[in-house]
Amino acid sequence: MNKSLTHTLTLALAATLAMASAQAQPDFPNKAVKLVVPFAPGGSSDSSARILAEQLSVKWKQPVIIENKPGANGSLAASFVAKSPANGYTILYTPVSIGTIKLFVKSPGFDPLKDLTPVTQVARGDYVLNVQKDLPVNTIGEFADYARNNAGKVFHGSFGGASQMAFEQLAGMLKFKAIDVPYRGEAPAFAALIGGETHAMFSTLTTARPFIEAGRVKALGLASKSRSPLAPDIKSADESGAKGFHVDFWFGLTVPAGTPPEVVQKLNADVNEVLARAEVKERFLGMGLSAAPTSPQEFGKIIKYESERWVDTARRIGLQPQ
């Protein structure tokens, strides 16, 4: 083979490889991206989503727009995203309660495991049990006693299936009952607790911390086996009369099923690069969250686990999807 032909073939091969590389790295995003949050503004879901949107907007040089769609245990937002074009431009800021949708909603119009494609987990944190500031209890165990002694008169707020299931799991473990009052987001649920509409609620430490420090609510304990460095004065569940009660929450990203794999991988790589930044980790930590990036496959397993873990609790309390 002469040198001229060899040179020509080499150039052709290089061009082919360059084209393949360009196809493997899509021109994404080249317009605004919508990040759909299933809760009202003001809670940890909304706040952490805005941190992520801000960072991605700078990285991509494209707007990342937050759209809040609260209601129906998160199924309104999830259904909206599941039915959006599968191109990566509409993303669900997926809460832990995604796994409980089928327990609460009879006909959500979509299947969380089939109609949404996992991208990555974003962050995780611990729930804290808060009560009215004047309630005569100081531990989770004492609250259980109070609820048993005031049967039918104790109300707890929830802002999604996971927060309700966490409370119901605790109630089953400690043998007490309370009446659930659902709200359209963590912020309105917390406002109801402060206003005396409910007696207790599990919330994220992010939302609770300033109100705990101001003395407007009382924190009885974290749903974890150890204390948080962010709030070292708050007891763990193990110290507060609920040994072994450990329930965390998380947020992540999913996109419509059928989104091209190369777009999913691009989203995963870019989001995880943002989550590795010291600034983002620090801001999350200030909210009681830990950055928790995963692969799409790992996040898919986490979602599946959440869809299975609450079935027994739902059966015990006679929960019927509406």
PDB file of C-alpha atoms in Angstrom:
ATOM      1  CA  MET A   1       0.000   0.000   0.000  1.00  0.00           C
ATOM      2  CA  ASN A   2       1.494   3.366  -1.004  1.00  0.00           C
ATOM      3  CA  LYS A   3       1.996   6.205   1.425  1.00  0.00           C
ATOM      4  CA  SER A   4      -0.664   8.386  -0.221  1.00  0.00           C
ATOM      5  CA  LEU A   5      -3.378   5.755   0.173  1.00  0.00           C
ATOM      6  CA  THR A   6      -2.320   5.044   3.758  1.00  0.00           C
ATOM      7  CA  HIS A   7      -2.511   8.753   4.557  1.00  0.00           C
ATOM      8  CA  THR A   8      -5.976   8.995   2.981  1.00  0.00           C
ATOM      9  CA  LEU A   9      -7.286   6.018   4.962  1.00  0.00           C
ATOM     10  CA  THR A  10      -5.823   7.424   8.174  1.00  0.00           C
ATOM     11  CA  LEU A  11      -7.601  10.727   7.642  1.00  0.00           C
ATOM     12  CA  ALA A  12     -10.865   8.947   6.848  1.00  0.00           C
ATOM     13  CA  LEU A  13     -10.610   6.835   9.997  1.00  0.00           C
ATOM     14  CA  ALA A  14      -9.865   9.917  12.103  1.00  0.00           C
ATOM     15  CA  ALA A  15     -12.895  11.691  10.665  1.00  0.00           C
ATOM     16  CA  THR A  16     -15.107   8.678  11.389  1.00  0.00           C
ATOM     17  CA  LEU A  17     -13.884   8.490  14.981  1.00  0.00           C
ATOM     18  CA  ALA A  18     -14.439  12.218  15.423  1.00  0.00           C
ATOM     19  CA  MET A  19     -18.011  11.886  14.167  1.00  0.00           C
ATOM     20  CA  ALA A  20     -18.641   8.945  16.511  1.00  0.00           C
ATOM     21  CA  SER A  21     -17.250  10.944  19.414  1.00  0.00           C
ATOM     22  CA  ALA A  22     -19.463  13.898  18.553  1.00  0.00           C
ATOM     23  CA  GLN A  23     -22.486  11.605  18.454  1.00  0.00           C
ATOM     24  CA  ALA A  24     -21.526  10.058  21.806  1.00  0.00           C
ATOM     25  CA  GLN A  25     -21.263  13.541  23.349  1.00  0.00           C
ATOM     26  CA  PRO A  26     -24.592  15.158  22.418  1.00  0.00           C
ATOM     27  CA  ASP A  27     -25.011  18.884  22.051  1.00  0.00           C
ATOM     28  CA  PHE A  28     -26.948  18.934  25.297  1.00  0.00           C
ATOM     29  CA  PRO A  29     -28.323  21.146  26.583  1.00  0.00           C
ATOM     30  CA  ASN A  30     -28.639  23.783  23.895  1.00  0.00           C
ATOM     31  CA  LYS A  31     -31.730  25.464  25.364  1.00  0.00           C
ATOM     32  CA  ALA A  32     -33.430  26.011  28.722  1.00  0.00           C
ATOM     33  CA  VAL A  33     -33.910  22.997  31.010  1.00  0.00           C
ATOM     34  CA  LYS A  34     -36.927  22.627  33.307  1.00  0.00           C
ATOM     35  CA  LEU A  35     -36.429  21.115  36.786  1.00  0.00           C
ATOM     36  CA  VAL A  36     -39.813  20.112  38.215  1.00  0.00           C
ATOM     37  CA  VAL A  37     -40.142  20.055  42.022  1.00  0.00           C
ATOM     38  CA  PRO A  38     -43.155  18.159  43.444  1.00  0.00           C
ATOM     39  CA  PHE A  39     -43.529  20.393  46.509  1.00  0.00           C
ATOM     40  CA  ALA A  40     -44.357  24.010  47.273  1.00  0.00           C
ATOM     41  CA  PRO A  41     -41.506  26.535  47.583  1.00  0.00           C
ATOM     42  CA  GLY A  42     -39.725  26.849  50.893  1.00  0.00           C
ATOM     43  CA  GLY A  43     -38.850  23.308  51.973  1.00  0.00           C
ATOM     44  CA  SER A  44     -35.573  21.431  51.649  1.00  0.00           C
ATOM     45  CA  SER A  45     -36.608  19.860  48.340  1.00  0.00           C
ATOM     46  CA  ASP A  46     -37.167  23.247  46.734  1.00  0.00           C
ATOM     47  CA  SER A  47     -34.114  24.859  48.356  1.00  0.00           C
ATOM     48  CA  SER A  48     -31.668  22.124  47.377  1.00  0.00           C
ATOM     49  CA  ALA A  49     -33.119  21.990  43.856  1.00  0.00           C
ATOM     50  CA  ARG A  50     -32.411  25.702  43.477  1.00  0.00           C
ATOM     51  CA  ILE A  51     -28.771  25.213  44.497  1.00  0.00           C
ATOM     52  CA  LEU A  52     -28.408  22.497  41.867  1.00  0.00           C
ATOM     53  CA  ALA A  53     -30.215  24.553  39.215  1.00  0.00           C
ATOM     54  CA  GLU A  54     -27.978  27.545  39.871  1.00  0.00           C
ATOM     55  CA  GLN A  55     -24.801  25.485  39.483  1.00  0.00           C
ATOM     56  CA  LEU A  56     -25.973  23.652  36.363  1.00  0.00           C
ATOM     57  CA  SER A  57     -27.118  26.877  34.729  1.00  0.00           C
ATOM     58  CA  VAL A  58     -23.581  28.256  35.033  1.00  0.00           C
ATOM     59  CA  LYS A  59     -21.995  25.018  33.822  1.00  0.00           C
ATOM     60  CA  TRP A  60     -24.316  24.638  30.846  1.00  0.00           C
ATOM     61  CA  LYS A  61     -24.620  28.339  30.031  1.00  0.00           C
ATOM     62  CA  GLN A  62     -28.357  27.708  29.739  1.00  0.00           C
ATOM     63  CA  PRO A  63     -31.240  28.617  32.067  1.00  0.00           C
ATOM     64  CA  VAL A  64     -32.360  25.874  34.463  1.00  0.00           C
ATOM     65  CA  ILE A  65     -35.889  26.814  35.448  1.00  0.00           C
ATOM     66  CA  ILE A  66     -37.537  25.567  38.643  1.00  0.00           C
ATOM     67  CA  GLU A  67     -41.215  24.693  38.284  1.00  0.00           C
ATOM     68  CA  ASN A  68     -43.079  23.774  41.478  1.00  0.00           C
ATOM     69  CA  LYS A  69     -45.944  21.302  40.982  1.00  0.00           C
ATOM     70  CA  PRO A  70     -47.209  20.221  44.423  1.00  0.00           C
ATOM     71  CA  GLY A  71     -50.095  17.880  45.034  1.00  0.00           C
ATOM     72  CA  ALA A  72     -51.304  14.259  45.005  1.00  0.00           C
ATOM     73  CA  ASN A  73     -48.309  12.954  46.950  1.00  0.00           C
ATOM     74  CA  GLY A  74     -45.948  14.102  44.218  1.00  0.00           C
ATOM     75  CA  SER A  75     -47.778  12.283  41.445  1.00  0.00           C
ATOM     76  CA  LEU A  76     -48.833  15.491  39.640  1.00  0.00           C
ATOM     77  CA  ALA A  77     -45.222  16.487  39.087  1.00  0.00           C
ATOM     78  CA  ALA A  78     -44.050  12.949  38.373  1.00  0.00           C
ATOM     79  CA  SER A  79     -46.845  12.303  35.868  1.00  0.00           C
ATOM     80  CA  PHE A  80     -46.115  15.623  34.153  1.00  0.00           C
ATOM     81  CA  VAL A  81     -42.461  14.696  33.696  1.00  0.00           C
ATOM     82  CA  ALA A  82     -43.205  11.094  32.692  1.00  0.00           C
ATOM     83  CA  LYS A  83     -45.445  12.375  29.882  1.00  0.00           C
ATOM     84  CA  SER A  84     -43.025  15.084  28.715  1.00  0.00           C
ATOM     85  CA  PRO A  85     -40.831  14.663  25.618  1.00  0.00           C
ATOM     86  CA  ALA A  86     -38.045  12.170  26.325  1.00  0.00           C
ATOM     87  CA  ASN A  87     -35.198  14.512  25.449  1.00  0.00           C
ATOM     88  CA  GLY A  88     -33.669  15.430  28.820  1.00  0.00           C
ATOM     89  CA  TYR A  89     -35.066  18.963  28.932  1.00  0.00           C
ATOM     90  CA  THR A  90     -37.722  18.185  31.559  1.00  0.00           C
ATOM     91  CA  ILE A  91     -36.303  16.644  34.742  1.00  0.00           C
ATOM     92  CA  LEU A  92     -38.073  15.543  37.916  1.00  0.00           C
ATOM     93  CA  TYR A  93     -36.417  16.527  41.187  1.00  0.00           C
ATOM     94  CA  THR A  94     -37.395  13.166  42.555  1.00  0.00           C
ATOM     95  CA  PRO A  95     -38.204  12.850  46.285  1.00  0.00           C
ATOM     96  CA  VAL A  96     -38.013   9.720  48.394  1.00  0.00           C
ATOM     97  CA  SER A  97     -41.829   9.640  48.329  1.00  0.00           C
ATOM     98  CA  ILE A  98     -41.725   8.552  44.660  1.00  0.00           C
ATOM     99  CA  GLY A  99     -41.691   5.021  46.043  1.00  0.00           C
ATOM    100  CA  THR A 100     -44.987   5.508  47.900  1.00  0.00           C
ATOM    101  CA  ILE A 101     -47.099   6.949  45.077  1.00  0.00           C
ATOM    102  CA  LYS A 102     -48.831   3.651  44.286  1.00  0.00           C
ATOM    103  CA  LEU A 103     -49.722   3.233  47.962  1.00  0.00           C
ATOM    104  CA  PHE A 104     -51.554   6.569  48.028  1.00  0.00           C
ATOM    105  CA  VAL A 105     -52.814   7.176  44.485  1.00  0.00           C
ATOM    106  CA  LYS A 106     -55.024   4.532  42.870  1.00  0.00           C
ATOM    107  CA  SER A 107     -54.544   5.722  39.303  1.00  0.00           C
ATOM    108  CA  PRO A 108     -51.479   7.974  39.105  1.00  0.00           C
ATOM    109  CA  GLY A 109     -51.444   7.676  35.312  1.00  0.00           C
ATOM    110  CA  PHE A 110     -47.881   6.403  35.211  1.00  0.00           C
ATOM    111  CA  ASP A 111     -45.565   3.817  36.760  1.00  0.00           C
ATOM    112  CA  PRO A 112     -42.586   5.305  38.644  1.00  0.00           C
ATOM    113  CA  LEU A 113     -40.461   2.239  37.900  1.00  0.00           C
ATOM    114  CA  LYS A 114     -41.324   1.994  34.199  1.00  0.00           C
ATOM    115  CA  ASP A 115     -42.102   5.518  33.008  1.00  0.00           C
ATOM    116  CA  LEU A 116     -39.191   7.377  34.603  1.00  0.00           C
ATOM    117  CA  THR A 117     -35.499   6.750  33.953  1.00  0.00           C
ATOM    118  CA  PRO A 118     -33.090   7.239  36.890  1.00  0.00           C
ATOM    119  CA  VAL A 119     -30.247   9.739  36.421  1.00  0.00           C
ATOM    120  CA  THR A 120     -28.606  10.076  39.843  1.00  0.00           C
ATOM    121  CA  GLN A 121     -29.305  10.520  43.506  1.00  0.00           C
ATOM    122  CA  VAL A 122     -28.505  14.090  44.559  1.00  0.00           C
ATOM    123  CA  ALA A 123     -28.598  14.309  48.355  1.00  0.00           C
ATOM    124  CA  ARG A 124     -29.760  12.548  51.502  1.00  0.00           C
ATOM    125  CA  GLY A 125     -30.516  13.545  55.083  1.00  0.00           C
ATOM    126  CA  ASP A 126     -32.208  12.530  58.325  1.00  0.00           C
ATOM    127  CA  TYR A 127     -35.743  13.255  59.456  1.00  0.00           C
ATOM    128  CA  VAL A 128     -36.280  14.963  62.814  1.00  0.00           C
ATOM    129  CA  LEU A 129     -39.442  14.590  64.908  1.00  0.00           C
ATOM    130  CA  ASN A 130     -40.760  18.020  65.930  1.00  0.00           C
ATOM    131  CA  VAL A 131     -43.625  18.835  68.291  1.00  0.00           C
ATOM    132  CA  GLN A 132     -45.412  21.965  69.481  1.00  0.00           C
ATOM    133  CA  LYS A 133     -43.125  23.981  71.723  1.00  0.00           C
ATOM    134  CA  ASP A 134     -45.425  23.669  74.756  1.00  0.00           C
ATOM    135  CA  LEU A 135     -46.223  19.975  74.420  1.00  0.00           C
ATOM    136  CA  PRO A 136     -45.231  18.341  77.748  1.00  0.00           C
ATOM    137  CA  VAL A 137     -42.776  15.848  76.237  1.00  0.00           C
ATOM    138  CA  ASN A 138     -39.018  15.886  75.660  1.00  0.00           C
ATOM    139  CA  THR A 139     -38.256  12.546  74.012  1.00  0.00           C
ATOM    140  CA  ILE A 140     -39.802  10.366  71.325  1.00  0.00           C
ATOM    141  CA  GLY A 141     -40.675   7.827  73.999  1.00  0.00           C
ATOM    142  CA  GLU A 142     -42.524  10.458  76.035  1.00  0.00           C
ATOM    143  CA  PHE A 143     -44.427  11.559  72.918  1.00  0.00           C
ATOM    144  CA  ALA A 144     -45.549   7.967  72.369  1.00  0.00           C
ATOM    145  CA  ASP A 145     -46.880   7.904  75.950  1.00  0.00           C
ATOM    146  CA  TYR A 146     -48.644  11.236  75.386  1.00  0.00           C
ATOM    147  CA  ALA A 147     -50.300   9.964  72.197  1.00  0.00           C
ATOM    148  CA  ARG A 148     -51.483   6.786  73.924  1.00  0.00           C
ATOM    149  CA  ASN A 149     -52.947   8.829  76.792  1.00  0.00           C
ATOM    150  CA  ASN A 150     -54.710  11.184  74.358  1.00  0.00           C
ATOM    151  CA  ALA A 151     -56.002   8.689  71.827  1.00  0.00           C
ATOM    152  CA  GLY A 152     -57.967  10.273  68.988  1.00  0.00           C
ATOM    153  CA  LYS A 153     -56.811  13.774  69.905  1.00  0.00           C
ATOM    154  CA  VAL A 154     -53.268  13.852  68.504  1.00  0.00           C
ATOM    155  CA  PHE A 155     -52.633  15.069  64.941  1.00  0.00           C
ATOM    156  CA  HIS A 156     -49.455  14.814  62.906  1.00  0.00           C
ATOM    157  CA  GLY A 157     -48.649  16.695  59.715  1.00  0.00           C
ATOM    158  CA  SER A 158     -47.162  15.124  56.591  1.00  0.00           C
ATOM    159  CA  PHE A 159     -45.985  16.476  53.243  1.00  0.00           C
ATOM    160  CA  GLY A 160     -45.715  13.384  51.089  1.00  0.00           C
ATOM    161  CA  GLY A 161     -46.008   9.663  51.401  1.00  0.00           C
ATOM    162  CA  ALA A 162     -42.542   9.101  52.832  1.00  0.00           C
ATOM    163  CA  SER A 163     -43.007  11.531  55.728  1.00  0.00           C
ATOM    164  CA  GLN A 164     -46.367   9.938  56.545  1.00  0.00           C
ATOM    165  CA  MET A 165     -44.982   6.400  56.293  1.00  0.00           C
ATOM    166  CA  ALA A 166     -42.040   7.317  58.527  1.00  0.00           C
ATOM    167  CA  PHE A 167     -44.457   8.540  61.194  1.00  0.00           C
ATOM    168  CA  GLU A 168     -46.708   5.505  60.823  1.00  0.00           C
ATOM    169  CA  GLN A 169     -43.718   3.195  61.115  1.00  0.00           C
ATOM    170  CA  LEU A 170     -42.732   4.913  64.363  1.00  0.00           C
ATOM    171  CA  ALA A 171     -46.316   4.682  65.632  1.00  0.00           C
ATOM    172  CA  GLY A 172     -46.393   0.974  64.883  1.00  0.00           C
ATOM    173  CA  MET A 173     -43.056   0.411  66.564  1.00  0.00           C
ATOM    174  CA  LEU A 174     -44.013   2.280  69.767  1.00  0.00           C
ATOM    175  CA  LYS A 175     -47.692   1.233  69.772  1.00  0.00           C
ATOM    176  CA  PHE A 176     -49.474   4.579  69.519  1.00  0.00           C
ATOM    177  CA  LYS A 177     -51.795   6.261  67.035  1.00  0.00           C
ATOM    178  CA  ALA A 178     -52.131   9.785  65.632  1.00  0.00           C
ATOM    179  CA  ILE A 179     -54.335  11.284  62.939  1.00  0.00           C
ATOM    180  CA  ASP A 180     -52.535  12.237  59.729  1.00  0.00           C
ATOM    181  CA  VAL A 181     -53.095  15.697  58.229  1.00  0.00           C
ATOM    182  CA  PRO A 182     -51.538  15.981  54.739  1.00  0.00           C
ATOM    183  CA  TYR A 183     -50.139  19.251  53.357  1.00  0.00           C
ATOM    184  CA  ARG A 184     -48.924  20.265  49.905  1.00  0.00           C
ATOM    185  CA  GLY A 185     -45.337  20.795  50.996  1.00  0.00           C
ATOM    186  CA  GLU A 186     -42.957  20.804  53.927  1.00  0.00           C
ATOM    187  CA  ALA A 187     -43.176  24.563  54.494  1.00  0.00           C
ATOM    188  CA  PRO A 188     -46.990  24.671  54.888  1.00  0.00           C
ATOM    189  CA  ALA A 189     -46.880  21.533  57.058  1.00  0.00           C
ATOM    190  CA  PHE A 190     -44.343  23.195  59.324  1.00  0.00           C
ATOM    191  CA  ALA A 191     -46.383  26.400  59.459  1.00  0.00           C
ATOM    192  CA  ALA A 192     -49.346  24.315  60.618  1.00  0.00           C
ATOM    193  CA  LEU A 193     -47.258  22.797  63.412  1.00  0.00           C
ATOM    194  CA  ILE A 194     -46.099  26.227  64.590  1.00  0.00           C
ATOM    195  CA  GLY A 195     -49.666  27.511  64.379  1.00  0.00           C
ATOM    196  CA  GLY A 196     -50.999  24.700  66.563  1.00  0.00           C
ATOM    197  CA  GLU A 197     -53.022  22.884  63.881  1.00  0.00           C
ATOM    198  CA  THR A 198     -51.004  19.705  64.458  1.00  0.00           C
ATOM    199  CA  HIS A 199     -49.069  18.319  67.404  1.00  0.00           C
ATOM    200  CA  ALA A 200     -46.108  16.730  65.643  1.00  0.00           C
ATOM    201  CA  MET A 201     -44.432  16.051  62.316  1.00  0.00           C
ATOM    202  CA  PHE A 202     -41.324  14.581  60.816  1.00  0.00           C
ATOM    203  CA  SER A 203     -39.432  17.184  58.816  1.00  0.00           C
ATOM    204  CA  THR A 204     -36.021  17.667  57.337  1.00  0.00           C
ATOM    205  CA  LEU A 205     -33.467  19.223  59.650  1.00  0.00           C
ATOM    206  CA  THR A 206     -33.063  21.951  57.028  1.00  0.00           C
ATOM    207  CA  THR A 207     -36.543  23.324  57.584  1.00  0.00           C
ATOM    208  CA  ALA A 208     -36.710  22.654  61.309  1.00  0.00           C
ATOM    209  CA  ARG A 209     -33.370  24.032  62.443  1.00  0.00           C
ATOM    210  CA  PRO A 210     -34.119  27.804  62.545  1.00  0.00           C
ATOM    211  CA  PHE A 211     -37.444  27.210  64.316  1.00  0.00           C
ATOM    212  CA  ILE A 212     -35.832  24.859  66.817  1.00  0.00           C
ATOM    213  CA  GLU A 213     -33.123  27.416  67.559  1.00  0.00           C
ATOM    214  CA  ALA A 214     -35.746  30.170  67.931  1.00  0.00           C
ATOM    215  CA  GLY A 215     -37.742  28.049  70.376  1.00  0.00           C
ATOM    216  CA  ARG A 216     -40.835  27.936  68.167  1.00  0.00           C
ATOM    217  CA  VAL A 217     -40.913  24.129  68.048  1.00  0.00           C
ATOM    218  CA  LYS A 218     -39.317  21.361  70.080  1.00  0.00           C
ATOM    219  CA  ALA A 219     -37.127  18.678  68.484  1.00  0.00           C
ATOM    220  CA  LEU A 220     -37.484  15.276  70.135  1.00  0.00           C
ATOM    221  CA  GLY A 221     -34.979  13.310  68.092  1.00  0.00           C
ATOM    222  CA  LEU A 222     -33.504  12.422  64.720  1.00  0.00           C
ATOM    223  CA  ALA A 223     -34.651   9.279  62.933  1.00  0.00           C
ATOM    224  CA  SER A 224     -31.089   7.991  63.010  1.00  0.00           C
ATOM    225  CA  LYS A 225     -28.678   6.049  65.201  1.00  0.00           C
ATOM    226  CA  SER A 226     -26.336   8.991  65.725  1.00  0.00           C
ATOM    227  CA  ARG A 227     -26.518  12.750  66.229  1.00  0.00           C
ATOM    228  CA  SER A 228     -25.962  15.264  63.456  1.00  0.00           C
ATOM    229  CA  PRO A 229     -22.902  17.547  63.539  1.00  0.00           C
ATOM    230  CA  LEU A 230     -25.232  20.283  62.311  1.00  0.00           C
ATOM    231  CA  ALA A 231     -27.399  20.027  65.436  1.00  0.00           C
ATOM    232  CA  PRO A 232     -25.452  18.090  68.074  1.00  0.00           C
ATOM    233  CA  ASP A 233     -27.949  18.931  70.827  1.00  0.00           C
ATOM    234  CA  ILE A 234     -30.717  16.924  69.147  1.00  0.00           C
ATOM    235  CA  LYS A 235     -30.795  13.341  70.367  1.00  0.00           C
ATOM    236  CA  SER A 236     -30.696  10.368  68.040  1.00  0.00           C
ATOM    237  CA  ALA A 237     -33.701   8.045  67.956  1.00  0.00           C
ATOM    238  CA  ASP A 238     -31.659   5.490  69.882  1.00  0.00           C
ATOM    239  CA  GLU A 239     -31.166   8.022  72.698  1.00  0.00           C
ATOM    240  CA  SER A 240     -34.738   9.330  72.620  1.00  0.00           C
ATOM    241  CA  GLY A 241     -36.754   6.199  73.318  1.00  0.00           C
ATOM    242  CA  ALA A 242     -36.989   4.782  69.777  1.00  0.00           C
ATOM    243  CA  LYS A 243     -33.954   2.520  69.512  1.00  0.00           C
ATOM    244  CA  GLY A 244     -33.567   1.061  66.037  1.00  0.00           C
ATOM    245  CA  PHE A 245     -35.824   3.604  64.303  1.00  0.00           C
ATOM    246  CA  HIS A 246     -33.693   4.783  61.397  1.00  0.00           C
ATOM    247  CA  VAL A 247     -35.358   6.406  58.371  1.00  0.00           C
ATOM    248  CA  ASP A 248     -33.639   8.801  55.995  1.00  0.00           C
ATOM    249  CA  PHE A 249     -34.860  10.807  53.015  1.00  0.00           C
ATOM    250  CA  TRP A 250     -33.288  11.692  49.704  1.00  0.00           C
ATOM    251  CA  PHE A 251     -33.682  13.634  46.492  1.00  0.00           C
ATOM    252  CA  GLY A 252     -32.589  12.622  43.022  1.00  0.00           C
ATOM    253  CA  LEU A 253     -33.162  13.178  39.320  1.00  0.00           C
ATOM    254  CA  THR A 254     -35.269  11.182  36.876  1.00  0.00           C
ATOM    255  CA  VAL A 255     -36.273  11.845  33.269  1.00  0.00           C
ATOM    256  CA  PRO A 256     -38.981  10.416  31.003  1.00  0.00           C
ATOM    257  CA  ALA A 257     -38.475   6.804  29.951  1.00  0.00           C
ATOM    258  CA  GLY A 258     -37.037   6.652  26.451  1.00  0.00           C
ATOM    259  CA  THR A 259     -34.603   9.519  26.988  1.00  0.00           C
ATOM    260  CA  PRO A 260     -31.502   8.690  24.887  1.00  0.00           C
ATOM    261  CA  PRO A 261     -28.851   6.879  26.975  1.00  0.00           C
ATOM    262  CA  GLU A 262     -26.179   9.360  25.925  1.00  0.00           C
ATOM    263  CA  VAL A 263     -28.302  12.223  27.315  1.00  0.00           C
ATOM    264  CA  VAL A 264     -28.853  10.339  30.581  1.00  0.00           C
ATOM    265  CA  GLN A 265     -25.099   9.752  30.866  1.00  0.00           C
ATOM    266  CA  LYS A 266     -24.363  13.421  30.089  1.00  0.00           C
ATOM    267  CA  LEU A 267     -26.805  14.506  32.791  1.00  0.00           C
ATOM    268  CA  ASN A 268     -25.313  12.030  35.248  1.00  0.00           C
ATOM    269  CA  ALA A 269     -21.744  13.150  34.582  1.00  0.00           C
ATOM    270  CA  ASP A 270     -22.542  16.871  34.751  1.00  0.00           C
ATOM    271  CA  VAL A 271     -24.700  16.668  37.873  1.00  0.00           C
ATOM    272  CA  ASN A 272     -22.211  14.457  39.691  1.00  0.00           C
ATOM    273  CA  GLU A 273     -19.400  16.855  38.788  1.00  0.00           C
ATOM    274  CA  VAL A 274     -21.428  19.675  40.364  1.00  0.00           C
ATOM    275  CA  LEU A 275     -22.144  17.573  43.461  1.00  0.00           C
ATOM    276  CA  ALA A 276     -18.419  16.968  43.934  1.00  0.00           C
ATOM    277  CA  ARG A 277     -17.740  20.709  44.304  1.00  0.00           C
ATOM    278  CA  ALA A 278     -16.733  21.832  47.792  1.00  0.00           C
ATOM    279  CA  GLU A 279     -19.102  24.815  47.592  1.00  0.00           C
ATOM    280  CA  VAL A 280     -22.111  22.610  46.880  1.00  0.00           C
ATOM    281  CA  LYS A 281     -21.196  20.106  49.594  1.00  0.00           C
ATOM    282  CA  GLU A 282     -20.850  22.942  52.092  1.00  0.00           C
ATOM    283  CA  ARG A 283     -24.186  24.521  51.157  1.00  0.00           C
ATOM    284  CA  PHE A 284     -25.925  21.158  51.373  1.00  0.00           C
ATOM    285  CA  LEU A 285     -24.304  20.442  54.734  1.00  0.00           C
ATOM    286  CA  GLY A 286     -25.631  23.761  56.006  1.00  0.00           C
ATOM    287  CA  MET A 287     -29.103  22.425  55.176  1.00  0.00           C
ATOM    288  CA  GLY A 288     -28.523  19.105  56.930  1.00  0.00           C
ATOM    289  CA  LEU A 289     -27.949  17.283  53.644  1.00  0.00           C
ATOM    290  CA  SER A 290     -25.088  15.195  52.309  1.00  0.00           C
ATOM    291  CA  ALA A 291     -24.324  15.186  48.589  1.00  0.00           C
ATOM    292  CA  ALA A 292     -24.943  11.596  47.459  1.00  0.00           C
ATOM    293  CA  PRO A 293     -24.177  11.109  43.740  1.00  0.00           C
ATOM    294  CA  THR A 294     -24.723   7.677  42.196  1.00  0.00           C
ATOM    295  CA  SER A 295     -24.786   5.977  38.825  1.00  0.00           C
ATOM    296  CA  PRO A 296     -28.174   5.691  37.075  1.00  0.00           C
ATOM    297  CA  GLN A 297     -28.189   1.972  37.863  1.00  0.00           C
ATOM    298  CA  GLU A 298     -27.530   2.509  41.573  1.00  0.00           C
ATOM    299  CA  PHE A 299     -30.257   5.127  41.806  1.00  0.00           C
ATOM    300  CA  GLY A 300     -32.679   2.763  40.085  1.00  0.00           C
ATOM    301  CA  LYS A 301     -32.069   0.183  42.825  1.00  0.00           C
ATOM    302  CA  ILE A 302     -32.694   2.820  45.510  1.00  0.00           C
ATOM    303  CA  ILE A 303     -36.046   3.776  43.948  1.00  0.00           C
ATOM    304  CA  LYS A 304     -37.068   0.118  43.737  1.00  0.00           C
ATOM    305  CA  TYR A 305     -36.201  -0.399  47.405  1.00  0.00           C
ATOM    306  CA  GLU A 306     -38.331   2.596  48.417  1.00  0.00           C
ATOM    307  CA  SER A 307     -41.259   1.218  46.420  1.00  0.00           C
ATOM    308  CA  GLU A 308     -41.132  -1.992  48.474  1.00  0.00           C
ATOM    309  CA  ARG A 309     -40.144  -0.922  51.988  1.00  0.00           C
ATOM    310  CA  TRP A 310     -43.465   0.649  53.071  1.00  0.00           C
ATOM    311  CA  VAL A 311     -45.871  -2.038  51.863  1.00  0.00           C
ATOM    312  CA  ASP A 312     -46.172  -3.742  55.261  1.00  0.00           C
ATOM    313  CA  THR A 313     -46.707  -0.425  57.066  1.00  0.00           C
ATOM    314  CA  ALA A 314     -49.424   0.578  54.581  1.00  0.00           C
ATOM    315  CA  ARG A 315     -51.133  -2.784  55.053  1.00  0.00           C
ATOM    316  CA  ARG A 316     -50.983  -2.501  58.854  1.00  0.00           C
ATOM    317  CA  ILE A 317     -52.723   0.891  58.935  1.00  0.00           C
ATOM    318  CA  GLY A 318     -55.248  -0.140  56.287  1.00  0.00           C
ATOM    319  CA  LEU A 319     -54.097   2.486  53.810  1.00  0.00           C
ATOM    320  CA  GLN A 320     -56.231   2.521  50.671  1.00  0.00           C
ATOM    321  CA  PRO A 321     -55.074   4.402  47.562  1.00  0.00           C
ATOM    322  CA  GLN A 322     -57.454   7.189  46.615  1.00  0.00           C
TER     323      GLN A 322
END
